[in-house]
mmCIF file of C-alpha atoms in Angstrom:
data_model
loop_
_atom_site.group_PDB
_atom_site.id
_atom_site.type_symbol
_atom_site.label_atom_id
_atom_site.label_comp_id
_atom_site.label_asym_id
_atom_site.label_seq_id
_atom_site.Cartn_x
_atom_site.Cartn_y
_atom_site.Cartn_z
ATOM 1 C CA MET A 1 0.342 0.041 0.235
ATOM 2 C CA THR A 2 1.769 3.531 -0.865
ATOM 3 C CA THR A 3 1.608 6.435 1.556
ATOM 4 C CA GLN A 4 -0.987 8.113 -0.622
ATOM 5 C CA SER A 5 -3.174 4.948 -0.043
ATOM 6 C CA GLN A 6 -2.268 4.732 3.590
ATOM 7 C CA GLY A 7 -3.949 8.144 3.828
ATOM 8 C CA LEU A 8 -7.168 7.220 2.082
ATOM 9 C CA HIS A 9 -7.407 4.238 4.438
ATOM 10 C CA THR A 10 -6.641 6.105 7.635
ATOM 11 C CA HIS A 11 -9.096 8.859 6.586
ATOM 12 C CA VAL A 12 -12.118 6.510 5.613
ATOM 13 C CA LEU A 13 -11.641 4.038 8.551
ATOM 14 C CA ASP A 14 -11.478 7.145 11.288
ATOM 15 C CA THR A 15 -14.432 8.696 9.841
ATOM 16 C CA LEU A 16 -16.205 5.266 9.419
ATOM 17 C CA GLY A 17 -15.373 4.489 12.558
ATOM 18 C CA LEU A 18 -16.188 7.460 14.622
ATOM 19 C CA GLU A 19 -19.409 7.461 12.611
ATOM 20 C CA ILE A 20 -20.300 3.926 13.869
ATOM 21 C CA SER A 21 -19.301 4.591 17.742
ATOM 22 C CA SER A 22 -20.847 7.877 18.186
ATOM 23 C CA GLY A 23 -24.498 6.252 17.035
ATOM 24 C CA GLN A 24 -24.779 8.188 13.707
ATOM 25 C CA CYS A 25 -24.684 5.039 11.903
ATOM 26 C CA PRO A 26 -26.483 2.837 14.415
ATOM 27 C CA PRO A 27 -26.868 -0.764 14.358
ATOM 28 C CA GLY A 28 -28.615 -2.075 11.489
ATOM 29 C CA SER A 29 -27.333 0.513 9.306
ATOM 30 C CA VAL A 30 -25.870 -0.569 5.886
ATOM 31 C CA LEU A 31 -22.747 0.245 4.156
ATOM 32 C CA ARG A 32 -22.543 0.183 0.598
ATOM 33 C CA THR A 33 -19.344 -0.247 -0.932
ATOM 34 C CA ASP A 34 -19.813 1.808 -3.893
ATOM 35 C CA GLU A 35 -21.753 4.312 -2.259
ATOM 36 C CA LEU A 36 -18.520 4.656 0.320
ATOM 37 C CA ALA A 37 -16.079 4.639 -2.603
ATOM 38 C CA GLN A 38 -17.992 7.412 -4.258
ATOM 39 C CA ARG A 39 -18.572 9.483 -1.275
ATOM 40 C CA PHE A 40 -14.729 9.467 -0.135
ATOM 41 C CA ASP A 41 -13.572 9.521 -3.499
ATOM 42 C CA VAL A 42 -11.530 6.558 -3.584
ATOM 43 C CA SER A 43 -11.361 3.005 -4.755
ATOM 44 C CA ARG A 44 -13.173 -0.038 -4.074
ATOM 45 C CA THR A 45 -10.087 -1.592 -2.507
ATOM 46 C CA VAL A 46 -9.411 0.918 -0.034
ATOM 47 C CA ILE A 47 -13.151 0.788 1.020
ATOM 48 C CA ARG A 48 -13.120 -3.236 1.160
ATOM 49 C CA GLU A 49 -9.960 -2.886 3.305
ATOM 50 C CA VAL A 50 -11.390 -0.561 5.541
ATOM 51 C CA ILE A 51 -14.305 -2.898 6.312
ATOM 52 C CA ARG A 52 -12.143 -5.707 6.829
ATOM 53 C CA VAL A 53 -10.579 -3.566 9.768
ATOM 54 C CA LEU A 54 -13.851 -2.513 11.121
ATOM 55 C CA GLU A 55 -15.218 -6.210 10.913
ATOM 56 C CA SER A 56 -11.877 -7.350 12.824
ATOM 57 C CA MET A 57 -13.203 -4.835 15.524
ATOM 58 C CA HIS A 58 -16.823 -6.536 15.125
ATOM 59 C CA LEU A 59 -18.507 -3.251 14.417
ATOM 60 C CA VAL A 60 -19.630 -4.664 11.046
ATOM 61 C CA GLU A 61 -20.491 -7.520 9.381
ATOM 62 C CA SER A 62 -20.732 -8.719 5.507
ATOM 63 C CA ARG A 63 -23.279 -10.219 4.195
ATOM 64 C CA ARG A 64 -24.074 -11.401 0.619
ATOM 65 C CA ARG A 65 -26.689 -9.705 -1.104
ATOM 66 C CA VAL A 66 -27.080 -7.611 1.816
ATOM 67 C CA GLY A 67 -23.978 -5.494 2.222
ATOM 68 C CA VAL A 68 -22.089 -4.176 5.112
ATOM 69 C CA THR A 69 -24.000 -4.119 8.441
ATOM 70 C CA VAL A 70 -23.430 -2.188 11.393
ATOM 71 C CA ARG A 71 -23.438 -4.477 14.182
ATOM 72 C CA PRO A 72 -24.914 -4.233 17.832
ATOM 73 C CA THR A 73 -22.830 -2.294 20.154
ATOM 74 C CA GLU A 74 -22.553 -5.304 22.961
ATOM 75 C CA THR A 75 -20.585 -7.347 19.825
ATOM 76 C CA TRP A 76 -17.858 -4.333 19.448
ATOM 77 C CA ASN A 77 -14.407 -5.379 20.713
ATOM 78 C CA VAL A 78 -14.586 -2.555 23.543
ATOM 79 C CA TYR A 79 -11.023 -3.349 25.051
ATOM 80 C CA ASP A 80 -9.453 -2.539 21.077
ATOM 81 C CA PRO A 81 -7.354 0.826 21.368
ATOM 82 C CA GLN A 82 -9.108 2.171 18.227
ATOM 83 C CA VAL A 83 -12.291 1.508 19.256
ATOM 84 C CA ILE A 84 -11.802 3.386 23.085
ATOM 85 C CA ARG A 85 -10.402 6.355 21.024
ATOM 86 C CA TRP A 86 -13.358 6.499 18.955
ATOM 87 C CA ARG A 87 -15.966 6.104 21.458
ATOM 88 C CA LEU A 88 -13.823 8.703 23.815
ATOM 89 C CA ALA A 89 -14.314 11.129 20.780
ATOM 90 C CA GLY A 90 -18.108 11.235 20.940
ATOM 91 C CA ALA A 91 -20.768 12.815 22.850
ATOM 92 C CA ASP A 92 -21.086 9.307 24.969
ATOM 93 C CA ARG A 93 -17.613 10.173 26.609
ATOM 94 C CA PRO A 94 -18.122 10.598 30.322
ATOM 95 C CA ARG A 95 -20.047 7.236 30.264
ATOM 96 C CA GLN A 96 -17.106 5.784 28.391
ATOM 97 C CA LEU A 97 -14.359 7.066 30.608
ATOM 98 C CA ARG A 98 -16.412 6.308 33.800
ATOM 99 C CA SER A 99 -16.296 3.101 32.520
ATOM 100 C CA LEU A 100 -13.164 2.484 31.603
ATOM 101 C CA THR A 101 -11.985 4.303 34.965
ATOM 102 C CA VAL A 102 -14.175 1.629 36.859
ATOM 103 C CA LEU A 103 -12.414 -1.097 34.889
ATOM 104 C CA ARG A 104 -8.639 0.334 35.829
ATOM 105 C CA SER A 105 -9.648 0.417 39.680
ATOM 106 C CA ALA A 106 -10.572 -3.259 39.062
ATOM 107 C CA ILE A 107 -7.466 -4.427 37.596
ATOM 108 C CA GLU A 108 -4.777 -1.993 38.612
ATOM 109 C CA PRO A 109 -4.831 -2.625 42.640
ATOM 110 C CA VAL A 110 -4.223 -6.253 42.043
ATOM 111 C CA ALA A 111 -1.580 -5.522 39.682
ATOM 112 C CA ALA A 112 0.373 -3.253 41.806
ATOM 113 C CA SER A 113 -0.081 -5.970 44.489
ATOM 114 C CA LEU A 114 1.568 -8.448 42.170
ATOM 115 C CA ALA A 115 4.172 -5.897 41.025
ATOM 116 C CA ALA A 116 5.292 -5.264 44.314
ATOM 117 C CA ARG A 117 6.287 -9.345 44.772
ATOM 118 C CA HIS A 118 7.430 -9.660 41.009
ATOM 119 C CA ALA A 119 9.222 -6.693 39.771
ATOM 120 C CA THR A 120 12.725 -6.908 38.745
ATOM 121 C CA ALA A 121 15.209 -4.348 39.556
ATOM 122 C CA GLU A 122 15.051 -3.075 36.365
ATOM 123 C CA GLN A 123 11.535 -1.996 36.589
ATOM 124 C CA CYS A 124 11.675 -0.598 39.918
ATOM 125 C CA ALA A 125 13.998 1.683 38.300
ATOM 126 C CA GLU A 126 11.992 2.432 35.479
ATOM 127 C CA LEU A 127 8.741 3.102 37.787
ATOM 128 C CA THR A 128 10.541 5.795 39.862
ATOM 129 C CA GLU A 129 11.896 7.409 37.109
ATOM 130 C CA ARG A 130 8.178 7.679 35.647
ATOM 131 C CA ALA A 131 7.389 8.985 38.443
ATOM 132 C CA LEU A 132 9.753 11.751 39.382
ATOM 133 C CA GLY A 133 9.185 12.191 35.142
ATOM 134 C CA MET A 134 5.488 12.991 36.837
ATOM 135 C CA VAL A 135 6.581 15.591 39.444
ATOM 136 C CA ALA A 136 8.890 17.648 37.074
ATOM 137 C CA THR A 137 5.867 17.938 34.722
ATOM 138 C CA SER A 138 3.188 18.202 37.047
ATOM 139 C CA ARG A 139 3.564 22.211 37.173
ATOM 140 C CA GLY A 140 3.699 24.617 34.269
ATOM 141 C CA HIS A 141 0.908 23.059 32.242
ATOM 142 C CA GLN A 142 3.084 20.479 30.821
ATOM 143 C CA LEU A 143 0.114 18.004 30.154
ATOM 144 C CA GLU A 144 1.587 15.987 27.290
ATOM 145 C CA GLY A 145 4.856 15.573 28.937
ATOM 146 C CA TYR A 146 3.114 14.550 32.276
ATOM 147 C CA LEU A 147 0.643 12.118 30.112
ATOM 148 C CA GLU A 148 3.990 10.187 28.588
ATOM 149 C CA HIS A 149 5.517 9.582 31.945
ATOM 150 C CA ASP A 150 1.759 8.824 33.261
ATOM 151 C CA ILE A 151 1.316 6.415 30.375
ATOM 152 C CA ALA A 152 4.742 4.295 30.983
ATOM 153 C CA PHE A 153 4.199 4.418 34.972
ATOM 154 C CA HIS A 154 1.121 2.384 34.394
ATOM 155 C CA ARG A 155 2.437 0.434 31.582
ATOM 156 C CA ILE A 156 5.551 -0.734 34.202
ATOM 157 C CA VAL A 157 2.793 -1.373 36.801
ATOM 158 C CA LEU A 158 1.400 -3.614 34.552
ATOM 159 C CA ASN A 159 3.862 -5.714 33.276
ATOM 160 C CA ALA A 160 5.093 -6.153 36.148
ATOM 161 C CA SER A 161 2.723 -7.765 37.599
ATOM 162 C CA GLY A 162 3.812 -10.588 35.401
ATOM 163 C CA ASN A 163 0.259 -11.433 34.850
ATOM 164 C CA GLU A 164 0.293 -11.635 30.354
ATOM 165 C CA MET A 165 -3.875 -10.684 31.038
ATOM 166 C CA PHE A 166 -2.962 -7.787 33.021
ATOM 167 C CA ALA A 167 -0.254 -6.562 30.520
ATOM 168 C CA ARG A 168 -2.036 -6.397 27.540
ATOM 169 C CA LEU A 169 -4.475 -3.849 29.178
ATOM 170 C CA GLY A 170 -1.773 -1.561 28.647
ATOM 171 C CA ASP A 171 -2.938 0.030 25.574
ATOM 172 C CA VAL A 172 -6.654 0.368 27.316
ATOM 173 C CA VAL A 173 -5.169 2.298 30.478
ATOM 174 C CA ALA A 174 -3.073 4.379 27.688
ATOM 175 C CA GLU A 175 -5.980 5.214 25.698
ATOM 176 C CA VAL A 176 -8.037 6.142 28.731
ATOM 177 C CA LEU A 177 -5.121 8.570 30.092
ATOM 178 C CA ALA A 178 -4.373 9.991 26.455
ATOM 179 C CA GLY A 179 -8.617 10.536 26.012
ATOM 180 C CA ARG A 180 -8.757 12.523 29.388
ATOM 181 C CA THR A 181 -5.780 14.552 28.641
ATOM 182 C CA HIS A 182 -6.719 15.286 24.817
ATOM 183 C CA HIS A 183 -10.363 15.873 25.845
ATOM 184 C CA GLN A 184 -9.420 18.111 28.526
ATOM 185 C CA VAL A 185 -11.195 15.636 31.577
ATOM 186 C CA MET A 186 -7.817 17.173 33.567
ATOM 187 C CA PHE A 187 -6.961 19.825 35.582
ATOM 188 C CA GLU A 188 -4.605 21.917 33.959
ATOM 189 C CA ASP A 189 -2.265 20.890 36.328
ATOM 190 C CA PRO A 190 -2.669 17.199 38.102
ATOM 191 C CA ASP A 191 -3.964 17.080 41.482
ATOM 192 C CA PRO A 192 -0.685 17.339 43.443
ATOM 193 C CA ALA A 193 -2.255 14.374 45.720
ATOM 194 C CA ALA A 194 -2.377 12.404 42.802
ATOM 195 C CA VAL A 195 1.279 12.480 41.544
ATOM 196 C CA THR A 196 2.242 11.818 45.213
ATOM 197 C CA LEU A 197 0.518 8.528 45.537
ATOM 198 C CA HIS A 198 2.318 7.737 42.322
ATOM 199 C CA VAL A 199 5.718 8.427 44.010
ATOM 200 C CA ARG A 200 4.409 6.549 46.867
ATOM 201 C CA LEU A 201 3.178 3.719 44.784
ATOM 202 C CA ALA A 202 6.645 3.593 42.907
ATOM 203 C CA GLU A 203 8.314 3.356 46.526
ATOM 204 C CA ALA A 204 5.795 0.393 47.831
ATOM 205 C CA VAL A 205 6.511 -1.652 45.018
ATOM 206 C CA ARG A 206 10.199 -0.810 45.243
ATOM 207 C CA GLU A 207 10.466 -2.147 48.772
ATOM 208 C CA GLY A 208 8.290 -4.957 48.208
ATOM 209 C CA HIS A 209 5.019 -4.062 49.910
ATOM 210 C CA PRO A 210 2.182 -5.588 47.976
ATOM 211 C CA GLU A 211 -0.830 -4.536 50.391
ATOM 212 C CA ALA A 212 0.495 -0.959 50.166
ATOM 213 C CA ALA A 213 0.949 -1.119 46.538
ATOM 214 C CA GLU A 214 -2.802 -2.289 46.217
ATOM 215 C CA ARG A 215 -3.781 0.143 48.820
ATOM 216 C CA ILE A 216 -2.457 3.389 47.387
ATOM 217 C CA THR A 217 -3.563 2.146 43.762
ATOM 218 C CA LYS A 218 -7.286 2.276 45.195
ATOM 219 C CA GLU A 219 -7.018 5.646 46.589
ATOM 220 C CA ILE A 220 -5.192 6.629 42.867
ATOM 221 C CA ALA A 221 -8.493 5.480 41.106
ATOM 222 C CA VAL A 222 -11.009 6.920 43.808
ATOM 223 C CA GLY A 223 -9.213 10.085 42.965
ATOM 224 C CA ALA A 224 -9.549 9.652 39.106
ATOM 225 C CA LEU A 225 -13.472 8.286 39.424
ATOM 226 C CA HIS A 226 -13.520 12.115 41.698
ATOM 227 C CA GLU A 227 -12.034 13.991 38.775
ATOM 228 C CA LEU A 228 -14.847 12.643 36.634
ATOM 229 C CA ASP A 229 -17.655 13.514 38.614
ATOM 230 C CA VAL A 230 -16.227 17.357 38.760
ATOM 231 C CA LEU A 231 -15.344 17.451 35.227
ATOM 232 C CA ALA A 232 -17.590 14.867 33.430
ATOM 233 C CA PRO A 233 -20.410 14.745 35.400
#
């Protein structure tokens, strides 16, 4: 696929993904290849490639003599990072953020407890480095820099748990954190209490205190839910 084709593919995929996830194309809607090719002024090959991606996410299904049909919401792969990104870009953002944050609150405390038992010296050092990076970017409206450290911090915790299922949720958590930042569901500077909790979590993991790690992570989750109450009620 040429660079130009890739650009067209991305544009069509993002447009249709957003329309489906936002309900603009509700379940049961039929998308016809010829009409889509004409609408976007692209080849049917590009449209077929896009449809294949949407099918892999279970957003649509192709039926002979019917066309491409939008599937019911409950069949979607809601853990797919791109699906999460599209849903967070829509009007249903507050509910999506809350749903994903509740998921995090159920998973990450357990992962942190396991990390305190299994983290390697290298992972502990990386966790401390990222926590200090969060401190350094927590003032002066440096949200993009803070986001980079925040995402890396939580990936390390999930990976250090030693549980491959938890580790695979790193992309999901990354999309939640990025969505909060990019859609202004964050204070201009992060909550100092939350920053401090991340530093304490790094210490608990490094010192091998699973109960403390789990408790601190629960506090982080409670704080994140409280922020949503304020910023995305």
